Coordinates of C-alpha atoms in Angstrom, one line a residue:
M1 CA -0.1 0.0 0.1
N2 CA 1.2 3.5 -0.7
V3 CA 0.3 5.0 2.7
D4 CA 2.6 7.5 4.3
P5 CA 3.6 6.6 7.9
F6 CA 2.4 8.8 10.7
S7 CA 4.4 11.8 11.6
S8 CA 6.0 11.6 14.9
T9 CA 3.7 14.5 16.1
I10 CA 0.5 12.6 15.1
Y11 CA 1.9 9.4 16.7
G12 CA 2.6 11.2 19.9
K13 CA -0.8 12.6 20.1
C14 CA -2.4 9.2 19.5
A15 CA -0.1 7.6 22.0
R16 CA -1.1 10.2 24.7
R17 CA -4.8 9.8 24.0
L18 CA -4.6 6.1 24.3
D19 CA -2.5 6.3 27.5
N20 CA -5.0 8.7 29.1
A21 CA -7.9 6.4 28.1
Y22 CA -6.2 3.3 29.5
T23 CA -5.3 5.2 32.7
L24 CA -8.9 6.5 33.2
A25 CA -10.3 3.0 32.5
S26 CA -7.8 1.3 34.8
E27 CA -8.4 3.7 37.7
N28 CA -12.2 3.2 37.4
I29 CA -11.9 -0.6 37.4
F30 CA -9.5 -0.6 40.3
A31 CA -11.8 1.8 42.3
K32 CA -14.6 -0.7 41.8
I33 CA -12.4 -3.6 42.8
H34 CA -11.3 -1.8 45.9
R35 CA -15.0 -1.1 46.9
E36 CA -15.8 -4.7 46.4
I37 CA -12.9 -5.9 48.4
K38 CA -13.7 -3.5 51.2
N39 CA -17.3 -4.8 51.2
E40 CA -16.1 -8.5 51.2
Y41 CA -14.0 -7.8 54.3
K42 CA -16.9 -5.9 55.9
N43 CA -14.3 -3.5 57.5
R44 CA -15.1 0.2 57.3
A45 CA -11.9 1.3 58.9
E46 CA -9.7 3.6 57.0
I47 CA -7.0 0.9 56.8
T48 CA -8.0 -2.7 55.9
D49 CA -5.7 -5.6 56.6
L50 CA -5.9 -7.8 53.5
S51 CA -4.5 -11.3 53.1
V52 CA -2.7 -11.1 49.8
S53 CA -0.3 -13.0 47.5
F54 CA 2.4 -11.4 45.3
D55 CA 3.1 -12.9 41.9
E56 CA 5.4 -11.6 39.3
T57 CA 6.0 -12.4 35.6
W58 CA 9.1 -11.5 33.5
L59 CA 9.6 -11.2 29.8
T60 CA 12.0 -14.0 29.8
R61 CA 12.5 -16.9 32.2
G62 CA 15.2 -17.0 35.0
Y63 CA 15.4 -13.4 36.0
T64 CA 17.3 -12.4 32.8
S65 CA 14.7 -10.0 31.5
L66 CA 15.0 -6.4 32.2
I67 CA 11.2 -5.7 32.6
G68 CA 8.3 -7.6 34.3
V69 CA 5.0 -7.0 36.1
G70 CA 4.2 -7.8 39.7
C71 CA 0.6 -8.3 40.9
I72 CA -0.7 -8.1 44.5
I73 CA -3.7 -10.6 44.6
D74 CA -6.3 -10.5 47.4
M75 CA -6.6 -14.1 48.6
L76 CA -10.4 -13.8 49.6
T77 CA -11.7 -12.4 46.4
G78 CA -9.0 -13.3 43.8
Y79 CA -8.9 -9.7 42.6
I80 CA -5.7 -8.0 41.7
V81 CA -5.4 -5.2 44.1
D82 CA -2.5 -3.4 42.7
F83 CA 0.3 -4.1 40.1
E84 CA 3.7 -2.6 39.4
V85 CA 5.9 -2.5 36.3
L86 CA 9.3 -4.0 37.4
S87 CA 12.6 -2.8 36.0
M88 CA 16.0 -4.2 36.5
V89 CA 17.4 -0.9 35.1
C90 CA 17.1 2.6 36.3
R91 CA 17.3 5.2 33.6
H92 CA 18.8 7.8 35.8
C93 CA 21.6 5.6 37.0
S94 CA 22.4 4.5 33.5
V95 CA 22.8 8.1 32.4
V96 CA 24.9 9.2 35.3
K97 CA 27.0 6.1 35.3
N98 CA 28.0 6.9 31.7
K99 CA 28.6 10.5 32.4
L100 CA 30.6 10.1 35.7
G101 CA 31.9 6.5 35.5
E102 CA 30.5 3.8 37.7
S103 CA 33.7 3.6 39.8
S104 CA 34.0 7.3 40.4
V105 CA 33.8 9.0 43.6
E106 CA 31.2 11.5 42.2
F107 CA 29.0 8.6 41.2
S108 CA 29.1 7.0 44.6
I109 CA 28.1 10.5 46.3
W110 CA 25.3 11.0 43.7
Y111 CA 24.1 7.4 44.2
E112 CA 23.9 7.8 48.0
G113 CA 21.4 10.6 47.5
H114 CA 19.5 8.8 44.7
K115 CA 19.1 5.2 45.8
N116 CA 16.0 5.9 47.7
E117 CA 14.3 7.3 44.7
C118 CA 15.9 4.8 42.1
D119 CA 13.6 3.6 39.4
T120 CA 14.7 0.1 39.8
W121 CA 12.1 -1.9 41.5
A122 CA 10.5 1.4 42.7
H123 CA 7.5 0.8 44.9
L124 CA 5.3 3.8 44.9
H125 CA 2.5 2.7 47.2
P126 CA 3.0 2.4 51.0
W127 CA 2.0 -1.3 51.3
K128 CA 3.2 -2.9 54.7
W129 CA 3.9 -6.6 54.6
K130 CA 3.8 -8.8 57.8
Q131 CA 5.3 -12.1 56.8
L132 CA 7.3 -13.7 54.0
L133 CA 6.4 -17.1 52.7
P134 CA 8.6 -17.7 49.6
Y135 CA 7.7 -19.8 46.6
G136 CA 10.5 -21.5 45.0
K137 CA 14.0 -20.0 44.7
D138 CA 13.7 -16.2 44.6
P139 CA 17.1 -14.5 44.6
L140 CA 15.6 -11.1 44.7
H141 CA 13.8 -11.7 48.1
S142 CA 16.5 -13.9 49.7
D143 CA 17.4 -11.3 52.4
F144 CA 14.2 -11.6 54.1
V145 CA 13.4 -13.9 57.0
T146 CA 11.7 -17.0 55.4
S147 CA 9.4 -19.8 56.3
Q148 CA 9.3 -23.1 54.6
F149 CA 5.8 -23.7 55.8
D150 CA 3.0 -22.7 53.5
P151 CA -0.2 -24.3 54.7
M152 CA -2.5 -23.0 51.9
G153 CA 0.0 -23.3 49.0
I154 CA -1.4 -20.0 47.7
V155 CA 0.6 -17.3 49.4
K156 CA 3.8 -16.7 47.5
R157 CA 5.6 -13.7 49.0
S158 CA 5.1 -11.0 51.5
A159 CA 7.7 -9.1 53.4
T160 CA 8.3 -7.8 57.0
C161 CA 9.0 -4.3 55.7
V162 CA 7.5 -1.5 53.7
R163 CA 7.7 -2.0 50.0
K164 CA 10.2 0.7 49.5
S165 CA 12.9 -1.1 51.3
V166 CA 12.7 -4.0 48.7
V167 CA 14.9 -1.7 46.4
P168 CA 18.2 -3.5 45.9
S169 CA 21.4 -1.8 46.8
H170 CA 22.5 -1.6 43.1
C171 CA 21.1 -0.5 39.8

């Protein structure tokens, strides 16, 4: 076909419109799911304790992929409560590493101030986990206290810390 491709301006406008539409739709769906979960637990408190499972999937097997998606699943209803796009690469760290050099003193100083805001495994929601029950061999969560006993076979992961502290010490 003799059709000219989209210009970058038109493509950008279409991509922004699609992103806005998908964002609005997902926010509406998650708001409905959160209401249903709250009704299921019959707890009208501001903070609801949920029993959840965390599962992740990566583009390739064996933790060799650079991107993945993690889902927090409510055990009572089976709904996905939240999700997070997981990345093994921080864009800011990559740029500064190339500019300053990974082994330079300047990079070390910069990284100390940056590591709490690092895009790698960034967790934007203040979820607090009470217990870790690992499923299989997970090198990314090996620093947590683990239990080999999983009575329901459903719970895969949870941690004894706030999600933000899951950020690894390197990018």
